[in-house]
mmCIF file of C-alpha atoms in Angstrom:
data_model
loop_
_atom_site.group_PDB
_atom_site.id
_atom_site.type_symbol
_atom_site.label_atom_id
_atom_site.label_comp_id
_atom_site.label_asym_id
_atom_site.label_seq_id
_atom_site.Cartn_x
_atom_site.Cartn_y
_atom_site.Cartn_z
ATOM 1 C CA MET O 184 102.079 61.386 115.009
ATOM 2 C CA ASN O 185 99.536 60.758 112.238
ATOM 3 C CA ARG O 186 97.826 64.104 111.835
ATOM 4 C CA ILE O 187 94.345 64.297 110.277
ATOM 5 C CA ASP O 188 94.201 66.699 107.349
ATOM 6 C CA ILE O 189 91.380 68.829 105.960
ATOM 7 C CA ASN O 190 90.336 69.266 102.313
ATOM 8 C CA ILE O 191 89.336 72.876 101.796
ATOM 9 C CA LYS O 192 88.675 72.256 98.086
ATOM 10 C CA HIS O 193 85.743 70.028 99.071
ATOM 11 C CA GLY O 194 84.238 72.804 101.162
ATOM 12 C CA PRO O 195 82.683 74.896 102.418
ATOM 13 C CA LEU O 196 83.837 73.461 105.700
ATOM 14 C CA VAL O 197 82.216 73.976 109.075
ATOM 15 C CA MET O 198 84.537 74.829 111.966
ATOM 16 C CA GLY O 199 82.960 74.155 115.336
ATOM 17 C CA ILE O 200 83.745 76.504 118.213
ATOM 18 C CA LEU O 201 84.854 75.062 121.545
ATOM 19 C CA ASN O 202 85.518 77.833 124.060
ATOM 20 C CA VAL O 203 87.016 76.540 127.296
ATOM 21 C CA THR O 204 86.730 79.995 128.823
ATOM 22 C CA PRO O 205 84.629 81.461 131.647
ATOM 23 C CA ASP O 206 83.852 84.721 129.786
ATOM 24 C CA SER O 207 83.239 84.146 126.064
ATOM 25 C CA PHE O 208 80.304 86.253 124.864
ATOM 26 C CA TYR O 209 77.965 83.341 124.044
ATOM 27 C CA ASP O 210 79.107 80.115 125.682
ATOM 28 C CA GLY O 211 81.502 81.249 128.407
ATOM 29 C CA GLY O 212 81.662 78.732 131.230
ATOM 30 C CA LYS O 213 79.615 76.025 129.508
ATOM 31 C CA TYR O 214 82.570 73.805 128.593
ATOM 32 C CA ASN O 215 85.139 74.521 131.308
ATOM 33 C CA SER O 216 85.305 70.899 132.478
ATOM 34 C CA ILE O 217 86.943 68.255 130.282
ATOM 35 C CA ASP O 218 83.818 66.060 130.452
ATOM 36 C CA ALA O 219 81.572 68.911 129.268
ATOM 37 C CA ALA O 220 83.988 69.868 126.522
ATOM 38 C CA LEU O 221 84.254 66.267 125.234
ATOM 39 C CA TYR O 222 80.503 65.827 125.338
ATOM 40 C CA HIS O 223 80.149 68.924 123.126
ATOM 41 C CA VAL O 224 82.871 67.715 120.780
ATOM 42 C CA ARG O 225 81.010 64.419 120.398
ATOM 43 C CA GLU O 226 77.806 66.338 119.616
ATOM 44 C CA MET O 227 79.565 68.400 116.950
ATOM 45 C CA ILE O 228 81.173 65.335 115.371
ATOM 46 C CA ASN O 229 77.792 63.623 115.253
ATOM 47 C CA ASP O 230 76.439 66.753 113.509
ATOM 48 C CA GLY O 231 79.187 66.572 110.857
ATOM 49 C CA VAL O 232 81.752 69.146 111.960
ATOM 50 C CA ASP O 233 84.893 69.353 109.819
ATOM 51 C CA ILE O 234 87.296 70.825 112.357
ATOM 52 C CA ILE O 235 87.167 71.795 116.059
ATOM 53 C CA ASP O 236 88.549 75.241 117.031
ATOM 54 C CA VAL O 237 89.612 75.238 120.704
ATOM 55 C CA GLY O 238 90.059 78.590 122.425
ATOM 56 C CA GLY O 239 91.200 79.409 125.945
ATOM 57 C CA GLU O 240 91.052 83.234 125.842
ATOM 58 C CA SER O 241 87.933 85.263 125.142
ATOM 59 C CA THR O 242 88.412 87.796 122.339
ATOM 60 C CA ARG O 243 85.086 89.562 122.738
ATOM 61 C CA PRO O 244 85.327 93.349 122.821
ATOM 62 C CA GLY O 245 86.896 94.490 126.094
ATOM 63 C CA ALA O 246 87.894 90.994 127.202
ATOM 64 C CA GLU O 247 90.726 90.775 129.726
ATOM 65 C CA GLU O 248 93.972 89.132 128.660
ATOM 66 C CA VAL O 249 94.771 85.653 129.996
ATOM 67 C CA THR O 250 98.211 84.648 131.202
ATOM 68 C CA LEU O 251 100.237 82.163 129.167
ATOM 69 C CA GLU O 252 100.081 79.571 131.942
ATOM 70 C CA GLU O 253 96.358 79.878 132.388
ATOM 71 C CA GLU O 254 95.678 79.602 128.675
ATOM 72 C CA ILE O 255 97.829 76.468 128.374
ATOM 73 C CA ASP O 256 96.123 74.949 131.410
ATOM 74 C CA ARG O 257 92.736 75.569 129.843
ATOM 75 C CA VAL O 258 93.312 74.273 126.325
ATOM 76 C CA CYS O 259 95.972 71.587 126.409
ATOM 77 C CA PRO O 260 94.205 68.919 128.547
ATOM 78 C CA VAL O 261 91.134 69.278 126.314
ATOM 79 C CA ILE O 262 93.099 69.103 123.055
ATOM 80 C CA GLU O 263 94.997 66.064 124.279
ATOM 81 C CA LYS O 264 91.761 64.264 125.087
ATOM 82 C CA ILE O 265 90.134 65.238 121.761
ATOM 83 C CA ILE O 266 93.147 63.982 119.773
ATOM 84 C CA HIS O 267 93.215 60.718 121.781
ATOM 85 C CA GLU O 268 89.506 59.976 121.676
ATOM 86 C CA PHE O 269 88.271 61.335 118.353
ATOM 87 C CA ASN O 270 89.261 61.224 114.668
ATOM 88 C CA ILE O 271 88.751 64.916 114.004
ATOM 89 C CA PRO O 272 91.109 67.762 113.010
ATOM 90 C CA VAL O 273 91.773 70.306 115.757
ATOM 91 C CA SER O 274 92.606 73.972 115.489
ATOM 92 C CA ILE O 275 93.988 76.160 118.336
ATOM 93 C CA ASP O 276 92.612 79.672 118.640
ATOM 94 C CA THR O 277 95.466 81.701 120.167
ATOM 95 C CA ARG O 278 97.799 84.654 119.725
ATOM 96 C CA LYS O 279 100.572 83.094 121.786
ATOM 97 C CA SER O 280 103.298 80.986 120.174
ATOM 98 C CA ARG O 281 103.905 78.945 123.316
ATOM 99 C CA VAL O 282 100.237 77.949 123.441
ATOM 100 C CA ALA O 283 100.321 77.133 119.712
ATOM 101 C CA ASP O 284 103.489 75.053 120.151
ATOM 102 C CA GLU O 285 101.929 72.983 122.936
ATOM 103 C CA ALA O 286 98.708 72.449 120.946
ATOM 104 C CA LEU O 287 100.529 71.510 117.761
ATOM 105 C CA ARG O 288 102.785 69.155 119.665
ATOM 106 C CA LEU O 289 99.692 67.391 120.973
ATOM 107 C CA GLY O 290 98.357 66.981 117.442
ATOM 108 C CA ALA O 291 96.455 70.128 116.417
ATOM 109 C CA ILE O 292 96.837 70.886 112.699
ATOM 110 C CA MET O 293 95.896 74.609 112.590
ATOM 111 C CA VAL O 294 96.556 77.852 114.425
ATOM 112 C CA ASN O 295 93.769 80.449 114.303
ATOM 113 C CA ASP O 296 95.587 83.697 115.166
ATOM 114 C CA ILE O 297 93.263 86.717 115.468
ATOM 115 C CA SER O 298 96.267 89.067 115.296
ATOM 116 C CA GLY O 299 97.278 87.777 111.861
ATOM 117 C CA LEU O 300 100.784 86.781 113.093
ATOM 118 C CA GLN O 301 101.360 90.399 114.189
ATOM 119 C CA SER O 302 101.216 89.883 117.977
ATOM 120 C CA ASP O 303 103.830 87.264 118.853
ATOM 121 C CA PRO O 304 107.024 87.331 116.684
ATOM 122 C CA ASP O 305 107.655 83.638 117.359
ATOM 123 C CA MET O 306 104.266 82.503 116.086
ATOM 124 C CA PRO O 307 105.108 82.216 112.343
ATOM 125 C CA VAL O 308 108.188 80.054 112.930
ATOM 126 C CA THR O 309 106.235 77.862 115.365
ATOM 127 C CA ILE O 310 103.553 77.238 112.782
ATOM 128 C CA ALA O 311 106.098 76.560 110.060
ATOM 129 C CA GLN O 312 107.950 73.999 112.207
ATOM 130 C CA TYR O 313 104.856 71.819 112.334
ATOM 131 C CA ASN O 314 103.770 72.538 108.722
ATOM 132 C CA ALA O 315 100.436 73.565 110.205
ATOM 133 C CA TYR O 316 97.579 75.520 108.709
ATOM 134 C CA CYS O 317 97.492 79.176 109.632
ATOM 135 C CA VAL O 318 94.370 81.330 109.791
ATOM 136 C CA ILE O 319 95.442 84.961 109.380
ATOM 137 C CA MET O 320 92.804 87.386 110.638
ATOM 138 C CA HIS O 321 92.487 91.139 110.405
ATOM 139 C CA ILE O 322 91.972 93.062 113.618
ATOM 140 C CA LYS O 323 92.239 96.771 114.331
ATOM 141 C CA GLY O 324 94.050 97.053 117.657
ATOM 142 C CA THR O 325 93.431 94.407 120.291
ATOM 143 C CA PRO O 326 90.232 92.886 121.795
ATOM 144 C CA GLN O 327 90.576 95.530 124.553
ATOM 145 C CA THR O 328 90.729 98.478 122.103
ATOM 146 C CA MET O 329 89.343 97.307 118.775
ATOM 147 C CA GLN O 330 85.926 98.922 119.001
ATOM 148 C CA LEU O 331 87.221 102.338 120.116
ATOM 149 C CA ASN O 332 88.102 103.379 116.577
ATOM 150 C CA THR O 333 86.461 101.803 113.574
ATOM 151 C CA GLU O 334 87.452 104.442 111.017
ATOM 152 C CA TYR O 335 89.276 103.378 107.852
ATOM 153 C CA ASN O 336 90.598 105.258 104.863
ATOM 154 C CA ASP O 337 89.176 102.504 102.645
ATOM 155 C CA LEU O 338 87.640 99.576 104.516
ATOM 156 C CA LEU O 339 88.260 96.757 102.078
ATOM 157 C CA SER O 340 91.643 97.994 100.917
ATOM 158 C CA ASP O 341 92.900 98.620 104.432
ATOM 159 C CA ILE O 342 91.898 95.127 105.532
ATOM 160 C CA ALA O 343 93.515 93.586 102.454
ATOM 161 C CA LYS O 344 96.758 95.464 103.072
ATOM 162 C CA TYR O 345 96.901 94.171 106.651
ATOM 163 C CA LEU O 346 96.277 90.631 105.438
ATOM 164 C CA CYS O 347 98.975 90.985 102.760
ATOM 165 C CA GLN O 348 101.438 92.114 105.435
ATOM 166 C CA SER O 349 100.572 89.026 107.458
ATOM 167 C CA ILE O 350 100.905 86.780 104.409
ATOM 168 C CA GLU O 351 104.389 88.165 103.830
ATOM 169 C CA ILE O 352 105.251 87.428 107.476
ATOM 170 C CA ALA O 353 104.036 83.880 106.949
ATOM 171 C CA LYS O 354 106.030 83.414 103.742
ATOM 172 C CA LYS O 355 109.221 84.740 105.322
ATOM 173 C CA ALA O 356 108.832 82.104 108.048
ATOM 174 C CA HIS O 357 108.359 79.445 105.357
ATOM 175 C CA ILE O 358 104.734 78.670 106.112
ATOM 176 C CA ALA O 359 103.583 76.733 103.083
ATOM 177 C CA ASP O 360 101.354 78.687 100.671
ATOM 178 C CA ASP O 361 98.691 75.977 100.703
ATOM 179 C CA LYS O 362 98.461 76.216 104.491
ATOM 180 C CA ILE O 363 97.431 79.900 104.585
ATOM 181 C CA ILE O 364 93.813 80.907 105.186
ATOM 182 C CA VAL O 365 92.628 84.532 105.473
ATOM 183 C CA ASP O 366 89.849 85.974 107.630
ATOM 184 C CA PRO O 367 88.727 89.627 107.193
ATOM 185 C CA GLY O 368 87.749 89.686 110.879
ATOM 186 C CA ILE O 369 84.053 90.423 111.126
ATOM 187 C CA GLY O 370 83.369 91.982 114.519
ATOM 188 C CA PHE O 371 87.017 92.834 115.187
ATOM 189 C CA GLY O 372 87.328 96.572 114.970
ATOM 190 C CA LYS O 373 84.404 97.186 112.621
ATOM 191 C CA SER O 374 81.111 99.057 112.848
ATOM 192 C CA LEU O 375 77.780 97.356 112.235
ATOM 193 C CA GLU O 376 77.631 98.577 108.660
ATOM 194 C CA GLN O 377 81.257 97.722 107.948
ATOM 195 C CA ASN O 378 80.610 94.087 108.921
ATOM 196 C CA TYR O 379 77.904 93.865 106.297
ATOM 197 C CA VAL O 380 80.079 95.491 103.676
ATOM 198 C CA ILE O 381 82.721 92.781 104.323
ATOM 199 C CA LEU O 382 80.117 90.051 104.099
ATOM 200 C CA ASN O 383 78.960 91.392 100.757
ATOM 201 C CA ASN O 384 82.541 91.547 99.408
ATOM 202 C CA ILE O 385 84.047 88.141 100.249
ATOM 203 C CA GLN O 386 85.156 87.818 96.613
ATOM 204 C CA TYR O 387 87.381 90.874 97.160
ATOM 205 C CA PHE O 388 89.390 88.910 99.676
ATOM 206 C CA LYS O 389 89.308 85.737 97.573
ATOM 207 C CA LYS O 390 91.351 87.662 95.039
ATOM 208 C CA LEU O 391 94.297 87.505 97.456
ATOM 209 C CA GLY O 392 94.587 83.880 96.332
ATOM 210 C CA TYR O 393 93.808 82.088 99.601
ATOM 211 C CA PRO O 394 90.786 80.348 101.170
ATOM 212 C CA VAL O 395 88.588 82.661 103.206
ATOM 213 C CA LEU O 396 87.278 81.900 106.695
ATOM 214 C CA ILE O 397 84.295 83.827 108.058
ATOM 215 C CA GLY O 398 83.423 83.999 111.730
ATOM 216 C CA LEU O 399 80.176 85.788 112.484
ATOM 217 C CA SER O 400 78.366 83.294 114.663
ATOM 218 C CA ARG O 401 75.910 84.975 117.067
ATOM 219 C CA LYS O 402 77.911 88.225 117.029
ATOM 220 C CA SER O 403 76.561 91.727 117.631
ATOM 221 C CA LEU O 404 76.131 92.437 113.896
ATOM 222 C CA ILE O 405 73.087 90.192 114.324
ATOM 223 C CA GLY O 406 72.073 91.094 117.886
ATOM 224 C CA LYS O 407 72.116 94.841 117.238
ATOM 225 C CA LEU O 408 69.356 94.520 114.655
ATOM 226 C CA TYR O 409 66.775 93.483 117.295
ATOM 227 C CA ASP O 410 65.094 95.644 119.885
ATOM 228 C CA THR O 411 64.973 92.767 122.372
ATOM 229 C CA HIS O 412 67.390 89.958 123.210
ATOM 230 C CA GLU O 413 66.329 87.695 120.368
ATOM 231 C CA ASP O 414 67.879 84.317 119.614
ATOM 232 C CA ARG O 415 70.725 85.067 117.220
ATOM 233 C CA LEU O 416 70.721 81.639 115.564
ATOM 234 C CA PRO O 417 68.314 82.389 112.655
ATOM 235 C CA GLY O 418 70.294 85.495 111.747
ATOM 236 C CA THR O 419 73.553 83.608 112.028
ATOM 237 C CA ILE O 420 72.321 80.879 109.670
ATOM 238 C CA ALA O 421 71.056 83.457 107.175
ATOM 239 C CA LEU O 422 74.315 85.394 107.120
ATOM 240 C CA ASN O 423 76.471 82.300 106.960
ATOM 241 C CA ALA O 424 74.429 81.066 103.993
ATOM 242 C CA ILE O 425 75.160 84.378 102.258
ATOM 243 C CA ALA O 426 78.827 84.119 103.241
ATOM 244 C CA MET O 427 79.140 80.651 101.709
ATOM 245 C CA TYR O 428 77.262 81.672 98.574
ATOM 246 C CA ASN O 429 79.587 84.638 98.267
ATOM 247 C CA GLY O 430 82.641 82.362 98.428
ATOM 248 C CA ALA O 431 83.539 81.629 102.067
ATOM 249 C CA ASP O 432 85.537 78.382 102.248
ATOM 250 C CA ILE O 433 85.188 77.856 105.996
ATOM 251 C CA ILE O 434 82.570 79.157 108.415
ATOM 252 C CA ARG O 435 83.303 79.209 112.144
ATOM 253 C CA VAL O 436 80.105 78.480 114.101
ATOM 254 C CA HIS O 437 78.634 77.554 117.479
ATOM 255 C CA ASP O 438 75.778 75.592 115.907
ATOM 256 C CA VAL O 439 77.154 72.871 113.652
ATOM 257 C CA LYS O 440 74.062 70.821 112.756
ATOM 258 C CA GLU O 441 72.050 73.725 111.427
ATOM 259 C CA HIS O 442 74.886 74.912 109.197
ATOM 260 C CA LYS O 443 75.764 71.453 107.828
ATOM 261 C CA LEU O 444 72.114 71.108 106.774
ATOM 262 C CA ILE O 445 72.170 74.231 104.559
ATOM 263 C CA ILE O 446 75.348 73.393 102.647
ATOM 264 C CA LYS O 447 73.877 70.895 100.133
ATOM 265 C CA PRO O 448 71.093 73.220 98.849
ATOM 266 C CA LEU O 449 73.597 76.076 98.734
ATOM 267 C CA LYS O 450 75.947 73.986 96.590
ATOM 268 C CA MET O 451 73.054 73.140 94.266
ATOM 269 C CA LEU O 452 72.062 76.791 94.011
ATOM 270 C CA TYR O 453 75.679 77.717 93.211
ATOM 271 C CA GLN O 454 75.930 74.989 90.565
ATOM 272 C CA VAL O 455 72.741 76.152 88.832
ATOM 273 C CA ALA O 456 73.788 79.796 88.933
ATOM 274 C CA ASN O 457 77.142 78.944 87.355
ATOM 275 C CA SER O 458 76.093 76.270 84.836
#
């Protein structure tokens, strides 16, 4: 199979979110049918998306776990159709190696594992077998428990240590160094203030030597700042602009068009600041 690659060096890249779940915090239930999912993929491609991240299990705080069979049934038909109908790289958002294996077999090029390879012991080998990209994220606990305890000895150092442990797991499984991407896990076991500390210190994680992915789209770190249920898109765009200016290589978003439009002026600003 001729897999489509990505070029992170020409970033920042925009990863478009496609949740085929009934209970995701923002778009749960919107793209459960294959037709609806493909329509949204076509929209994102027209808007300039660089990679589509398909997820079949909600990871919002307190979300219930999904069985292996149910997750496969949700994501695989959609991934197969995307690969067949579009010329776009696909990522699978999962903690389960069996789901990853099925998605990679169909043509996905990336596994986005919110547990940082620390949930399913077979995940690293599965990724290595396909020479796939691997997004290693930090999480404290699980989606069911992560917001119960957000205390750290040293926030940035503790996150970096977890990521380094995951990187070692990846290396032992022979995942190629140039396929590893790290994600400090905004919204996954962090307080409101801690999320902003992470956003302000992306260069700290860049020092690990790997591209950094940031996923903050429409999350509560934005929603909690408003007294009413305001649209979270303006805040999302503002924070993602800061994330990219601070060094994020990939941003994971629900709204592709708006984020693609801000990349060119951000690149110009960065060039002027560093000339």
